[in-house]
mmCIF file of N, CA, C and O in Angstrom:
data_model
loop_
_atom_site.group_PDB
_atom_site.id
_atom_site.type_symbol
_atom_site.label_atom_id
_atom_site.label_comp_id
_atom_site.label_asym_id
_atom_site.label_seq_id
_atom_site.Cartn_x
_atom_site.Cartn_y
_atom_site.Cartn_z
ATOM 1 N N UNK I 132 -53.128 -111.249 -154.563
ATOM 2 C CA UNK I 132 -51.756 -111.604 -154.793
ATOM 3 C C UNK I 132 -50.844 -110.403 -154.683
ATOM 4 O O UNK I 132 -51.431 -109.322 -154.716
ATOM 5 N N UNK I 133 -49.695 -110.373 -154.574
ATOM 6 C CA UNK I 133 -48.657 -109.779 -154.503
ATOM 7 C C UNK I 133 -48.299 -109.015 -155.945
ATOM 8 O O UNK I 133 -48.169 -109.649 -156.993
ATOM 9 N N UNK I 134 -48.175 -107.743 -155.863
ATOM 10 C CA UNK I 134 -47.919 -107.231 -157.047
ATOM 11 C C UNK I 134 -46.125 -106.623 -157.030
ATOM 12 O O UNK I 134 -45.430 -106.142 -156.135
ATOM 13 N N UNK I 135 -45.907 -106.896 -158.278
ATOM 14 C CA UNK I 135 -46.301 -107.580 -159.529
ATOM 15 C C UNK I 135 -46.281 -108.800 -159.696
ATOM 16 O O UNK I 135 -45.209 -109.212 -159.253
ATOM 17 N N UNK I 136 -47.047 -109.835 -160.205
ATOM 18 C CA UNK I 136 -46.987 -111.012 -160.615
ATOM 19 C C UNK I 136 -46.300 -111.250 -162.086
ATOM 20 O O UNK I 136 -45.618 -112.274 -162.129
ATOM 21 N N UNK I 137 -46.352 -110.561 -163.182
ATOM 22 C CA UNK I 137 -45.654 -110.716 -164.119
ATOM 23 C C UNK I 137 -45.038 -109.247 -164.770
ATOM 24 O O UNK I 137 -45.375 -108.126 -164.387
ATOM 25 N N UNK I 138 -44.400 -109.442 -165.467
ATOM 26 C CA UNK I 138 -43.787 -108.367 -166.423
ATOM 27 C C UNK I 138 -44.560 -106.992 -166.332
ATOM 28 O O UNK I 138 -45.748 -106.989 -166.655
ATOM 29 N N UNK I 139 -43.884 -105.683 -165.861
ATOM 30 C CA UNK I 139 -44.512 -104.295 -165.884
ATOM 31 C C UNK I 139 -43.771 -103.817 -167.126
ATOM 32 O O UNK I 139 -42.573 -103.997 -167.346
ATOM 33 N N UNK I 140 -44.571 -103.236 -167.845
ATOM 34 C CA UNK I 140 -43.842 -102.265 -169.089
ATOM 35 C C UNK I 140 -44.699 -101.071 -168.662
ATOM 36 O O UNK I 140 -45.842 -100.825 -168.279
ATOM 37 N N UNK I 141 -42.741 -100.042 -169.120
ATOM 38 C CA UNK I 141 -42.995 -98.659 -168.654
ATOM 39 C C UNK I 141 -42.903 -98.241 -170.036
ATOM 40 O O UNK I 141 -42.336 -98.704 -171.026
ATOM 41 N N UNK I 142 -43.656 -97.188 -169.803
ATOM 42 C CA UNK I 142 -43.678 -96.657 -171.651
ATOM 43 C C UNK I 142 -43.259 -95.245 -171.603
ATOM 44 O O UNK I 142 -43.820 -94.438 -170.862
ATOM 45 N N UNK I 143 -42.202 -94.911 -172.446
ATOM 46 C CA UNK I 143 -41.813 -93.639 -172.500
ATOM 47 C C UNK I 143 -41.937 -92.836 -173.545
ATOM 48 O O UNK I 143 -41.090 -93.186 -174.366
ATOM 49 N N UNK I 144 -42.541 -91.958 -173.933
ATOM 50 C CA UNK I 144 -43.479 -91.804 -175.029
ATOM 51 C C UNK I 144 -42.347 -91.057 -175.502
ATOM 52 O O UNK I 144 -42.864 -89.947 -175.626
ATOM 53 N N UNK I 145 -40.971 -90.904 -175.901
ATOM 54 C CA UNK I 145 -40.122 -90.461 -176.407
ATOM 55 C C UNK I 145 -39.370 -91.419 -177.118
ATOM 56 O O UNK I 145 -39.175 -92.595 -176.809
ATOM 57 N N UNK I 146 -38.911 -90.704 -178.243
ATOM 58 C CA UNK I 146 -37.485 -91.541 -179.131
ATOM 59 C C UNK I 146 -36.337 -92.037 -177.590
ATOM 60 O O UNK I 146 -35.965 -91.407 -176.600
ATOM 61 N N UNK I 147 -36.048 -93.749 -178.186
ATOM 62 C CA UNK I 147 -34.609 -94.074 -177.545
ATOM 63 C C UNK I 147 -33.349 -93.165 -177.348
ATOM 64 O O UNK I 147 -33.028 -92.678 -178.433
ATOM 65 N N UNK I 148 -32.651 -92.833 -176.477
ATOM 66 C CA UNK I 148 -31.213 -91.898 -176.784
ATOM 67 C C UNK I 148 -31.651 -90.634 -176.329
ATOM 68 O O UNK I 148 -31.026 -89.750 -176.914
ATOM 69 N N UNK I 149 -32.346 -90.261 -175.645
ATOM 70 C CA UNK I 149 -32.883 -89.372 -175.079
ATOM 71 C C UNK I 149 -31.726 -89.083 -173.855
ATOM 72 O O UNK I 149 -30.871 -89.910 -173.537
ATOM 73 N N UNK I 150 -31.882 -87.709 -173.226
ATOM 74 C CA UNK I 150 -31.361 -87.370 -171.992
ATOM 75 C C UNK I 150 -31.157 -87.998 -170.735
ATOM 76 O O UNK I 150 -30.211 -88.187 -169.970
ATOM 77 N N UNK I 151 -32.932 -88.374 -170.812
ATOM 78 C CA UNK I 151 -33.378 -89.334 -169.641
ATOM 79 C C UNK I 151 -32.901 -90.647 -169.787
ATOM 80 O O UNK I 151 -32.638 -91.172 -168.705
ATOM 81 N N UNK I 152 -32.651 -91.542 -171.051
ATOM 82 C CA UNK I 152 -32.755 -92.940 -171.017
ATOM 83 C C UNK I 152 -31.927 -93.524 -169.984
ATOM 84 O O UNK I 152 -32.429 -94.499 -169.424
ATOM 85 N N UNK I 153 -30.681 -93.130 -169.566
ATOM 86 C CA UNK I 153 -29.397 -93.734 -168.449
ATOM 87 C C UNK I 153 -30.909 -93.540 -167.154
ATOM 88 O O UNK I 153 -31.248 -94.636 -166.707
ATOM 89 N N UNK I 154 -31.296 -92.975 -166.895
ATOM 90 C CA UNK I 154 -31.969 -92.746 -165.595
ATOM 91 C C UNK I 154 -33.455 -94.011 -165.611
ATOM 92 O O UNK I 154 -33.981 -94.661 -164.707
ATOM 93 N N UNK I 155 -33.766 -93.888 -167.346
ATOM 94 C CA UNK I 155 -34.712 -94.649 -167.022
ATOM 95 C C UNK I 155 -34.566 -95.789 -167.358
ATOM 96 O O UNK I 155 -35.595 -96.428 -167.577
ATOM 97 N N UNK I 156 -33.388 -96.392 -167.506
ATOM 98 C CA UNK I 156 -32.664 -97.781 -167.698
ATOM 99 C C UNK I 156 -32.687 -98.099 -165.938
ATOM 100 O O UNK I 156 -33.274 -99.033 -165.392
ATOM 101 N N UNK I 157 -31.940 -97.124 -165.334
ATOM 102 C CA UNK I 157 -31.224 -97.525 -164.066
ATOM 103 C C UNK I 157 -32.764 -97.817 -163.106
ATOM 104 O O UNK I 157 -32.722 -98.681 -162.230
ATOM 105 N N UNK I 158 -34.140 -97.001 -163.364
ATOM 106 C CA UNK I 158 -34.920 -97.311 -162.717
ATOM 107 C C UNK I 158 -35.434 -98.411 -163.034
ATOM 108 O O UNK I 158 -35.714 -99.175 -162.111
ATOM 109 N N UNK I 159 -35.642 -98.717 -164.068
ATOM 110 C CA UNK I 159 -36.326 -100.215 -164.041
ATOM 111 C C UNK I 159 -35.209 -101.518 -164.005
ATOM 112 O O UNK I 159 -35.594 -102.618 -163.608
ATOM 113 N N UNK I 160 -34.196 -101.363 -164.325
ATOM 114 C CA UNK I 160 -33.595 -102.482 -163.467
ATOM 115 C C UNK I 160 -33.453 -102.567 -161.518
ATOM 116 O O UNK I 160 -33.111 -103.518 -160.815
ATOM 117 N N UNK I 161 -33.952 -100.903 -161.060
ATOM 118 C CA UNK I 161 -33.606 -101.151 -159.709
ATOM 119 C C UNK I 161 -35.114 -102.037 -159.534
ATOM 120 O O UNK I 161 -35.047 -103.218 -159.191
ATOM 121 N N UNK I 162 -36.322 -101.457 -159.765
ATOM 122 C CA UNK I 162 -37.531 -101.827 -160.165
ATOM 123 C C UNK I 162 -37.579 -103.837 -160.094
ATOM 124 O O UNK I 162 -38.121 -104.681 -159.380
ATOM 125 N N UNK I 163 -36.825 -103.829 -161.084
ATOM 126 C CA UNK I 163 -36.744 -105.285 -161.499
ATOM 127 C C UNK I 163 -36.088 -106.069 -160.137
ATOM 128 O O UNK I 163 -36.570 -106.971 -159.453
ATOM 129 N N UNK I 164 -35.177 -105.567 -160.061
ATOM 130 C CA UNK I 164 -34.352 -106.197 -158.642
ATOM 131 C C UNK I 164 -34.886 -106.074 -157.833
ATOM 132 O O UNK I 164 -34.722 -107.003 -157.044
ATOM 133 N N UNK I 165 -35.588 -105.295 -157.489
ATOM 134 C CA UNK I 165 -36.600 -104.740 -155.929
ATOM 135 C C UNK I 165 -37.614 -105.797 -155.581
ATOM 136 O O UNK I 165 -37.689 -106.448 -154.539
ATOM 137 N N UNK I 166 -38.556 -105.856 -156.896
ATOM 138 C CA UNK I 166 -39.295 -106.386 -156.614
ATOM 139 C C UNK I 166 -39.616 -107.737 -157.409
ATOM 140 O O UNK I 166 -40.700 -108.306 -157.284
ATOM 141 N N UNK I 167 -38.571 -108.214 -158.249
ATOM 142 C CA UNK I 167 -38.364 -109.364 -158.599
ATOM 143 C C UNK I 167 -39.373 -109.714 -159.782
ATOM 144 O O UNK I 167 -39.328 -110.842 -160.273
ATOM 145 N N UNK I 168 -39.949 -109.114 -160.077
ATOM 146 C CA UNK I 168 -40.525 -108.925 -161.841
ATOM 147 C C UNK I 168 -39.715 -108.212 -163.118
ATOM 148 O O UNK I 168 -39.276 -107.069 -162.991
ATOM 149 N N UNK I 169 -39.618 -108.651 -163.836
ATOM 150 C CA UNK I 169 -38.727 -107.379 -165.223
ATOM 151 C C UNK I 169 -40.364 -106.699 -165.548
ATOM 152 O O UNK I 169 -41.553 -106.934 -165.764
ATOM 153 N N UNK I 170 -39.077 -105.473 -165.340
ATOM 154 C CA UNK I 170 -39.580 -104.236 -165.712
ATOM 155 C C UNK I 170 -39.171 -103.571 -166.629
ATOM 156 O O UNK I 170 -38.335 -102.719 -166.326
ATOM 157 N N UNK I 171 -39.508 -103.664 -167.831
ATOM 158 C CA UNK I 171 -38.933 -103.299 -169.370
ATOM 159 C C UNK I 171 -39.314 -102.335 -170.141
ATOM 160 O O UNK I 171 -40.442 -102.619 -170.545
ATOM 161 N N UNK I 172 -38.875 -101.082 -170.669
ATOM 162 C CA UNK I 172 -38.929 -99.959 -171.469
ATOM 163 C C UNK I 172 -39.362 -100.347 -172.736
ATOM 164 O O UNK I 172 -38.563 -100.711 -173.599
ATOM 165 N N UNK I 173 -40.769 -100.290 -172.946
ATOM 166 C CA UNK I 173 -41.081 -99.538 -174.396
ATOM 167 C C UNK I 173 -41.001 -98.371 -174.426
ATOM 168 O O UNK I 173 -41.335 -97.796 -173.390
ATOM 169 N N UNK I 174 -40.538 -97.528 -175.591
ATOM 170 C CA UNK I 174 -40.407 -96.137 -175.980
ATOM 171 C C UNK I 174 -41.257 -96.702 -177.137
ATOM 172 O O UNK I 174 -41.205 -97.742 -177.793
ATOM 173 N N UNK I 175 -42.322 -95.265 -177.139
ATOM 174 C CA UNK I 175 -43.302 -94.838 -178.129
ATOM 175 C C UNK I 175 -43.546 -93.485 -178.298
ATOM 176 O O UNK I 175 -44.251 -92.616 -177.784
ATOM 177 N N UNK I 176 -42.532 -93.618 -179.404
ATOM 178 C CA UNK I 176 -42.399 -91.634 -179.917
ATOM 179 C C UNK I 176 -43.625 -91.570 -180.803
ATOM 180 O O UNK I 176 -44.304 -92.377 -181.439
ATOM 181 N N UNK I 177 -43.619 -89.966 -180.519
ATOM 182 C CA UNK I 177 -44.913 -89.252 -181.361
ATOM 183 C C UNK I 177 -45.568 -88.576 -180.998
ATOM 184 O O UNK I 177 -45.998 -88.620 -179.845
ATOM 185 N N UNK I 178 -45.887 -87.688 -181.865
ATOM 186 C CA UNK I 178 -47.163 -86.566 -181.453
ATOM 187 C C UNK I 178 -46.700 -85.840 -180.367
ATOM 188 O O UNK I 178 -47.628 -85.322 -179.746
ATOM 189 N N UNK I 179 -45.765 -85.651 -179.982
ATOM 190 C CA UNK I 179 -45.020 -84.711 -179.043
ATOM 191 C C UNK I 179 -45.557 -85.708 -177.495
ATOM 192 O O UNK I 179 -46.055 -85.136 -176.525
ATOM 193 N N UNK I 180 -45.366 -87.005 -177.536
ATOM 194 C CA UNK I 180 -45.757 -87.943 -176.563
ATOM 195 C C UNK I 180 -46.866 -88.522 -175.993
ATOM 196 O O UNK I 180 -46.926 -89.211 -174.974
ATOM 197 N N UNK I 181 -48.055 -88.053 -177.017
ATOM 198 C CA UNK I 181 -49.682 -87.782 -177.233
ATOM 199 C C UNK I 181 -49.578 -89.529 -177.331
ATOM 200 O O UNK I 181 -50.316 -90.041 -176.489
ATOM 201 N N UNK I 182 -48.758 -90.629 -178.247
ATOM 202 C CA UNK I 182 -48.929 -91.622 -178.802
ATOM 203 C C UNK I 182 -48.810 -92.581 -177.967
ATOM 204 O O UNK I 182 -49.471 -93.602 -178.162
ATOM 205 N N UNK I 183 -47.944 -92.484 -176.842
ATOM 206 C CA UNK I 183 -47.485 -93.332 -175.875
ATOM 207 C C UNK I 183 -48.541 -93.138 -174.651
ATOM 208 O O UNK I 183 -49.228 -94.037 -174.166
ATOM 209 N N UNK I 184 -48.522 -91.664 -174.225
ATOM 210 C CA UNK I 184 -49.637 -91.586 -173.319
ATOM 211 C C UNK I 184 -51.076 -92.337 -173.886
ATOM 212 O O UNK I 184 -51.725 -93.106 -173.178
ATOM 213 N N UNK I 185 -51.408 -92.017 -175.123
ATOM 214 C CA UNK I 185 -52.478 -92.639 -175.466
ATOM 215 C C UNK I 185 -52.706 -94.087 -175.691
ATOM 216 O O UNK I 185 -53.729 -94.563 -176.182
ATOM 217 N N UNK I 186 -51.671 -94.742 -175.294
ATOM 218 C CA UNK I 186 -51.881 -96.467 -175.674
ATOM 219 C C UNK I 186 -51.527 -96.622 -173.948
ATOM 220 O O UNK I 186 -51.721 -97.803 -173.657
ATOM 221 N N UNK I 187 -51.087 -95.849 -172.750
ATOM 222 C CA UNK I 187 -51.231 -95.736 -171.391
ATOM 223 C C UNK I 187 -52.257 -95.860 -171.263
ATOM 224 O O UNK I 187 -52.636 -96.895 -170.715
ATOM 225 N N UNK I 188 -53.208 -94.893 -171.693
ATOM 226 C CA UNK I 188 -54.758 -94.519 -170.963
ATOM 227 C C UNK I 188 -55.368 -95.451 -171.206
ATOM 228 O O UNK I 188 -56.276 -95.758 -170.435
ATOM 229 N N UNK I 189 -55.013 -96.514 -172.747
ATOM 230 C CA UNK I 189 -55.997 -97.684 -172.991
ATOM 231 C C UNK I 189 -55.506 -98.613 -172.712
ATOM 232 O O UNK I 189 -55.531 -99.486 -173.579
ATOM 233 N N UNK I 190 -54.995 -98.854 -171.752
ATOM 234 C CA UNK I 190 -54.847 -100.023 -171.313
ATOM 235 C C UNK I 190 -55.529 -100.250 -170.242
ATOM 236 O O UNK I 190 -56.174 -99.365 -169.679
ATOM 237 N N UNK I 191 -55.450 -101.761 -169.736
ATOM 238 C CA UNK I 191 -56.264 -101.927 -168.480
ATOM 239 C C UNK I 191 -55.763 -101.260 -167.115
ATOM 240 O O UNK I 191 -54.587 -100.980 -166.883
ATOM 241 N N UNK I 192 -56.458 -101.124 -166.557
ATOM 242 C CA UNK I 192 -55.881 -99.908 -165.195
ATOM 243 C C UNK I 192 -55.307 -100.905 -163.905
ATOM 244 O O UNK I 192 -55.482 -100.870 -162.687
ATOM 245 N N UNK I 193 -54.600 -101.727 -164.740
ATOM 246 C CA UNK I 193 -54.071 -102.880 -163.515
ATOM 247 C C UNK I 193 -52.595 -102.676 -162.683
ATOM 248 O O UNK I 193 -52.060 -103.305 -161.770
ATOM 249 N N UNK I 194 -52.229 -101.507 -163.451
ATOM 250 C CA UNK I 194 -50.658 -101.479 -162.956
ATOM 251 C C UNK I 194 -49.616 -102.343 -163.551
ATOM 252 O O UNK I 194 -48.540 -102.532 -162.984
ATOM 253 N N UNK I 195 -50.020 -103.024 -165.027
ATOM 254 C CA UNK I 195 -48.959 -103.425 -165.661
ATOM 255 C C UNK I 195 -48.633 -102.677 -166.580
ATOM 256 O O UNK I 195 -47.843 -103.278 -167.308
ATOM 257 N N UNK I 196 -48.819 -101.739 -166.907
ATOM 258 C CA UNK I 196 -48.159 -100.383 -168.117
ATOM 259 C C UNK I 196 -48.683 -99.346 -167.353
ATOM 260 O O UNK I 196 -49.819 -98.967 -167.068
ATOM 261 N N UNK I 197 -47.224 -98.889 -167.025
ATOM 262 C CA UNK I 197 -46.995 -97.499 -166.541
ATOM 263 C C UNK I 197 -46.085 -96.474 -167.378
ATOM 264 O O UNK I 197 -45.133 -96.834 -168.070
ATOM 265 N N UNK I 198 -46.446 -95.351 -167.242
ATOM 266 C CA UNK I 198 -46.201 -93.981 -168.089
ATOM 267 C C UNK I 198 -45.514 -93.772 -167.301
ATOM 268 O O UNK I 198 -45.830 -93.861 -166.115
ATOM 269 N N UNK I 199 -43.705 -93.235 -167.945
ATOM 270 C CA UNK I 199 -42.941 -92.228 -167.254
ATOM 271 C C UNK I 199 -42.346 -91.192 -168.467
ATOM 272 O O UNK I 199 -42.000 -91.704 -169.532
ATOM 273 N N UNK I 200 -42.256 -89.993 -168.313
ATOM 274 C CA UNK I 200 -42.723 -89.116 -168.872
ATOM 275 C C UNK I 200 -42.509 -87.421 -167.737
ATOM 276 O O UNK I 200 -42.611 -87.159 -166.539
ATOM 277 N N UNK I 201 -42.176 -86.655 -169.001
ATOM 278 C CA UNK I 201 -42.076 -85.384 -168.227
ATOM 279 C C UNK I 201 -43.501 -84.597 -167.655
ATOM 280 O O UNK I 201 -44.332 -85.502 -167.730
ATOM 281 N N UNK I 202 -43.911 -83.896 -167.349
ATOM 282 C CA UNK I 202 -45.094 -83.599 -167.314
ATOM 283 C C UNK I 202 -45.336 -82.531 -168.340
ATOM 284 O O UNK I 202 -46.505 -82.147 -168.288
ATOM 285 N N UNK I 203 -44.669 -81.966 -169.192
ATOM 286 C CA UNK I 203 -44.983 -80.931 -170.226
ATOM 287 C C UNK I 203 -45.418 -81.950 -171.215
ATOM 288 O O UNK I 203 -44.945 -82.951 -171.755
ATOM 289 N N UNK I 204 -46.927 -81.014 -171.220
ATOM 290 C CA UNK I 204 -47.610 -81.895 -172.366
ATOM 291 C C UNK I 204 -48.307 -82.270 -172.040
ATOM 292 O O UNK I 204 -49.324 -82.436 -172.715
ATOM 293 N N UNK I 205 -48.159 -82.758 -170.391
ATOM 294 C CA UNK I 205 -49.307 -84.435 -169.996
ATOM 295 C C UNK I 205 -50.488 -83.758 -169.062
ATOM 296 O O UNK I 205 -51.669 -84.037 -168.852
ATOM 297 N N UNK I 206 -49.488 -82.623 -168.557
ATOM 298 C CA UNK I 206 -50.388 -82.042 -167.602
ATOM 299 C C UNK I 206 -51.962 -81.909 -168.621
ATOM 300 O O UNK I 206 -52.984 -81.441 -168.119
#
């Protein structure tokens, strides 16, 4: 099938009101429009972004929760 078939959540392992949020609002609505699935922001602060990456890695590796994120830290 054609991906995405349902709902992608991007997870941003930072507090809401951040620097980035205008940028990462504007990407997942282009996201959403593009490709005709909502694409919706969870933010999961913590641990200096350890908390969000870590509920990324456990998820299933299907391409419906994706990590966006700086690379300090992740590297």
């Amino acid at each position: 099938g054609d991906y995405p078939s349902r709902t992608v959540r991007i997870v941003i392992p930072f507090m809401p009101g951040g620097p980035m949020e205008p940028v990462n609002r504007i990407l997942a609505e282009w996201l959403t429009r593009r490709l005709g699935q909502p694409f919706v922001i969870d933010n999961r602060p913590g641990a200096t972004g350890t908390v969000g990456a870590t509920m990324v890695s456990r998820s299933p590796p299907d391409g419906y929760t994706l990590l966006l994120s700086a690379n300090t830290g992740m590297v």
